[in-house]
XYZ file of C-alpha atoms in Angstrom:
333
model
C 0.000 0.000 0.000
C 1.439 3.340 -1.032
C 1.532 6.595 0.912
C -1.652 8.697 0.607
C -1.251 12.410 -0.075
C -2.974 13.170 3.231
C 0.122 11.873 5.036
C 2.577 14.172 3.266
C 0.711 17.408 2.555
C 1.027 18.865 6.054
C 4.777 18.232 6.108
C 5.080 19.807 2.668
C 3.314 22.936 3.943
C 5.525 23.078 7.032
C 8.609 22.875 4.833
C 7.266 25.578 2.520
C 6.759 27.876 5.492
C 10.252 27.090 6.791
C 12.120 27.368 3.511
C 10.356 30.469 2.211
C 11.957 33.657 3.452
C 8.582 35.300 4.012
C 6.966 32.253 5.606
C 3.386 31.315 4.734
C 0.262 33.239 5.603
C -2.839 31.260 6.519
C -4.334 32.299 3.186
C -1.316 30.966 1.274
C -1.427 27.723 3.229
C -5.113 27.279 2.378
C -4.483 28.043 -1.299
C -1.712 25.432 -1.502
C -3.919 22.829 0.143
C -6.902 23.701 -2.056
C -4.788 23.346 -5.200
C -3.547 19.923 -4.135
C -7.096 18.803 -3.301
C -8.233 19.840 -6.794
C -5.499 17.716 -8.419
C -6.315 14.803 -6.116
C -10.033 15.073 -6.865
C -9.557 14.965 -10.627
C -7.059 12.095 -10.430
C -9.344 10.142 -8.072
C -12.316 10.564 -10.403
C -10.320 9.439 -13.405
C -9.192 6.373 -11.456
C -12.773 5.556 -10.444
C -12.173 6.153 -6.736
C -14.598 9.083 -6.627
C -17.826 9.618 -8.521
C -18.293 12.455 -10.979
C -20.674 14.105 -8.560
C -19.653 14.585 -4.916
C -21.744 12.977 -2.188
C -21.531 13.181 1.624
C -20.286 9.594 1.693
C -17.247 10.314 -0.500
C -13.836 9.801 1.117
C -11.450 12.774 1.208
C -9.559 13.035 -2.106
C -6.213 13.247 -0.293
C -6.947 9.914 1.390
C -7.633 7.987 -1.822
C -4.850 9.409 -4.027
C -1.393 8.026 -3.364
C 1.972 9.609 -3.975
C 2.568 6.826 -6.516
C -0.454 8.090 -8.479
C 1.460 11.259 -9.347
C 2.795 9.973 -12.657
C 3.318 12.068 -15.760
C 0.424 10.328 -17.503
C -2.003 10.807 -14.608
C -1.015 14.449 -14.225
C -1.352 15.151 -17.961
C -4.835 13.636 -17.998
C -5.860 15.659 -14.940
C -4.308 18.771 -16.441
C -6.552 18.522 -19.521
C -9.605 18.521 -17.265
C -8.403 21.399 -15.093
C -7.558 23.540 -18.121
C -11.127 23.192 -19.373
C -12.673 23.957 -15.987
C -10.481 26.730 -14.607
C -9.439 30.223 -15.599
C -5.927 30.559 -17.017
C -4.623 32.355 -13.934
C -6.075 29.682 -11.635
C -4.629 26.878 -13.778
C -1.221 28.547 -13.619
C -1.382 28.572 -9.847
C -2.564 24.956 -9.678
C 0.364 23.837 -11.858
C 2.806 25.898 -9.802
C 1.630 24.272 -6.585
C 1.855 20.774 -8.042
C 5.396 21.448 -9.284
C 6.456 22.529 -5.798
C 4.834 19.468 -4.237
C 6.356 16.989 -6.705
C 9.805 18.564 -6.449
C 9.600 18.311 -2.648
C 8.393 14.696 -2.868
C 11.383 13.874 -5.057
C 13.814 15.534 -2.654
C 12.251 13.618 0.240
C 12.628 10.300 -1.610
C 8.902 9.691 -2.154
C 9.228 10.041 -5.945
C 12.036 8.795 -8.142
C 11.533 11.493 -10.770
C 9.604 14.740 -10.938
C 6.516 13.999 -13.107
C 5.805 17.684 -13.747
C 9.005 18.465 -15.674
C 7.227 18.408 -19.037
C 3.994 20.035 -17.848
C 3.758 23.641 -19.013
C 1.195 25.984 -17.516
C -0.858 28.022 -20.009
C 0.343 31.527 -20.706
C -1.826 34.187 -19.194
C -2.964 36.755 -21.757
C -1.229 40.061 -21.199
C -3.664 42.611 -19.822
C -2.308 45.995 -18.907
C -3.848 47.448 -15.744
C -6.439 49.977 -16.781
C -7.249 52.253 -13.878
C -9.459 55.331 -14.222
C -8.435 58.592 -15.829
C -8.712 61.905 -13.992
C -12.218 62.604 -15.291
C -13.442 59.164 -14.216
C -11.838 59.563 -10.791
C -13.680 62.873 -10.465
C -16.971 61.189 -11.355
C -16.355 58.473 -8.781
C -15.708 61.137 -6.160
C -18.961 62.877 -7.151
C -20.795 59.589 -6.536
C -19.237 59.337 -3.068
C -19.954 62.942 -2.077
C -23.409 63.269 -3.623
C -26.369 63.959 -1.365
C -28.491 60.847 -1.100
C -31.527 59.766 0.814
C -30.626 58.788 4.364
C -30.423 55.067 4.980
C -29.686 53.167 8.186
C -26.900 51.189 6.535
C -25.318 54.106 4.700
C -22.603 56.108 6.397
C -21.328 58.985 4.205
C -18.306 59.724 6.414
C -17.156 56.106 6.121
C -17.490 56.226 2.337
C -15.517 59.471 2.118
C -12.715 58.128 4.325
C -12.646 54.862 2.365
C -12.431 56.678 -0.972
C -9.717 58.970 0.377
C -7.530 56.091 1.561
C -8.061 53.918 -1.515
C -7.298 56.702 -3.973
C -4.242 58.194 -2.264
C -2.414 55.108 -0.941
C -2.970 52.362 -3.538
C -3.526 49.743 -0.825
C -5.147 46.429 -1.638
C -8.684 45.686 -0.435
C -7.531 43.291 2.292
C -4.861 45.753 3.395
C -7.394 48.569 3.697
C -9.746 46.452 5.819
C -6.842 45.534 8.121
C -5.721 49.135 8.770
C -6.050 50.151 12.420
C -6.049 53.564 14.057
C -2.734 52.547 15.566
C -1.202 51.889 12.142
C -1.785 55.537 11.204
C 0.938 57.690 12.741
C 3.147 60.697 12.142
C 6.739 60.036 11.122
C 9.777 61.953 12.291
C 9.081 64.629 9.654
C 5.548 65.213 10.917
C 3.859 63.562 7.962
C 1.120 60.971 8.408
C 1.969 57.472 7.219
C 0.142 54.167 7.399
C 1.809 50.852 8.159
C 0.437 48.148 5.873
C 0.918 44.392 6.067
C 0.842 43.123 2.493
C 1.268 39.813 0.733
C 3.678 37.407 2.362
C 3.318 39.295 5.660
C 5.618 42.011 4.319
C 5.275 45.393 5.961
C 5.517 48.679 4.127
C 5.020 52.297 5.115
C 2.881 54.454 2.822
C 2.524 58.244 3.174
C -1.048 59.518 3.505
C -1.540 63.076 2.183
C -3.285 65.663 4.389
C -6.302 65.836 2.058
C -7.055 62.207 2.852
C -6.400 62.619 6.566
C -9.062 65.355 6.671
C -11.756 62.832 5.772
C -10.304 60.076 7.957
C -10.437 62.422 10.953
C -14.011 63.421 10.071
C -14.962 59.764 10.044
C -13.158 59.062 13.341
C -15.039 61.873 15.057
C -18.351 60.404 13.941
C -17.211 56.898 14.850
C -16.483 58.019 18.402
C -19.948 59.557 18.695
C -21.552 56.351 17.441
C -19.502 53.701 19.209
C -17.364 55.462 21.804
C -13.609 55.015 22.048
C -12.488 51.785 20.396
C -9.144 50.004 20.887
C -6.435 51.592 18.738
C -5.385 48.144 17.535
C -8.862 47.264 16.245
C -9.913 47.784 12.594
C -10.148 51.458 11.662
C -13.016 51.269 9.178
C -16.383 50.036 10.396
C -19.815 49.763 8.873
C -22.791 51.689 10.191
C -23.632 48.771 12.499
C -20.152 48.812 14.044
C -18.922 45.648 12.325
C -15.423 46.017 10.829
C -15.406 46.638 7.085
C -14.824 43.418 5.152
C -13.687 42.883 1.590
C -17.240 41.959 0.662
C -18.655 45.140 2.199
C -15.922 47.187 0.532
C -16.700 45.613 -2.833
C -20.360 46.516 -2.320
C -19.427 50.137 -1.581
C -17.142 50.506 -4.593
C -19.582 48.742 -6.917
C -22.183 51.293 -5.849
C -19.854 54.191 -6.659
C -19.080 52.676 -10.047
C -22.750 52.105 -10.862
C -23.788 55.640 -9.885
C -20.857 57.333 -11.612
C -21.119 55.358 -14.850
C -17.356 54.789 -15.083
C -16.159 51.457 -16.515
C -15.691 48.696 -13.992
C -12.135 47.399 -13.818
C -11.390 43.720 -14.269
C -11.057 41.825 -11.037
C -11.775 43.145 -7.564
C -13.590 46.495 -7.650
C -11.327 48.306 -5.207
C -8.248 47.240 -7.178
C -9.104 49.844 -9.807
C -7.971 52.502 -7.330
C -4.627 50.723 -6.962
C -4.095 50.769 -10.727
C -5.162 54.415 -10.910
C -2.773 55.363 -8.113
C 0.163 53.581 -9.752
C -0.461 54.990 -13.215
C -0.863 58.484 -11.805
C 2.550 58.225 -10.182
C 4.163 56.914 -13.349
C 2.590 59.683 -15.438
C 4.104 62.153 -13.010
C 7.574 60.764 -13.707
C 8.027 58.791 -10.496
C 10.817 56.172 -10.845
C 9.608 52.575 -11.094
C 11.476 51.429 -7.931
C 9.634 54.095 -5.918
C 6.281 52.956 -7.289
C 7.121 49.325 -6.530
C 8.003 50.271 -2.962
C 4.756 52.152 -2.461
C 2.659 49.301 -3.844
C 4.564 46.562 -1.999
C 5.225 44.487 -5.082
C 7.029 41.176 -4.635
C 10.271 42.194 -6.355
C 12.524 42.164 -3.324
C 15.323 43.888 -5.231
C 13.384 47.115 -4.855
C 11.104 46.505 -1.930
C 12.820 44.330 0.652
C 11.175 42.904 3.782
C 10.706 46.309 5.395
C 10.145 48.919 2.758
C 11.718 52.280 3.485
C 8.810 54.117 1.945
C 9.370 57.237 4.006
C 12.664 57.914 2.256
C 12.524 61.270 0.471
C 12.043 59.978 -3.073
C 9.290 57.538 -2.103
C 7.525 60.013 0.176
C 7.600 62.693 -2.504
C 6.273 60.165 -5.024
C 3.208 59.429 -2.923
C 2.403 63.115 -2.566
C 2.093 63.473 -6.357
C -1.082 61.385 -6.447
C -3.775 63.093 -8.612
C -6.383 62.011 -6.073
C -5.126 64.825 -3.813
C -6.666 67.441 -6.081
C -9.954 65.560 -6.111
C -10.072 65.551 -2.308
C -8.771 69.125 -1.988
C -11.764 70.396 -3.937
C -14.049 68.756 -1.386
C -12.240 69.743 1.792
C -14.471 71.863 4.062
């Protein structure tokens, strides 16, 4: 009887976390496991160990697929199925995970050869990040600041603070939702910066222009009236019912702005359009690429590093060139 994948996957994940300089976040760990389960499910179905339709009585795919089942032929057959079922970007990730697993299994002596050597992931079509132009950003701001009928679940100050932070910092949706009052602080030069924990648990410091801080402070004043003083280490942005803002709630907010403004929706997560807009605005202003990479927390460690020195003069000055500042300045009381 061979070794089932369920007996080696946890050790593989432990090794990945140990050998990777950045470690593994819980999200990354779950993604690796999910990818492996998908491969195991397809292989198990092709081998007749699982039915085509899942039932509560089915065994776990990782229990019925053995390490010895990871042959080039089995993987190629499963790959054909996955390519038809999954998006190109998802298939790329699935193949990448399987390559890492098989390489590790070979190093550990579970496999004689790596069966993925001749498996090539599909090329992702090149799509340049779009972002919104200045006119579209203005229309989005109009949608945020417009007078609307009062609603128990709508909180204008929250929307204004959210727009201000998204448009002037380029943070990801998950990063925005994780910002705390404590992570906003003044640096040694007196400028406000926000500490962000990005992908791979990497920290970076991003300057926040005063126009954005105006609306964050307005929101904080209202938040105190509504909910009293909250712990500084708790999430900064909260819905009208006091629940911390989630990615789903943020997506709902931004989708509403997009619908009311009539601007084109960006591909992917709604809030990510602000990140593209922020980056392209900096580049149009002549900001060097390494400074933009540092501000966005991209994975190229040659320019970012583990702790990004984003408050250095060139990076700080780059952030202050964001075109969103003018949009907010026009709305500052």
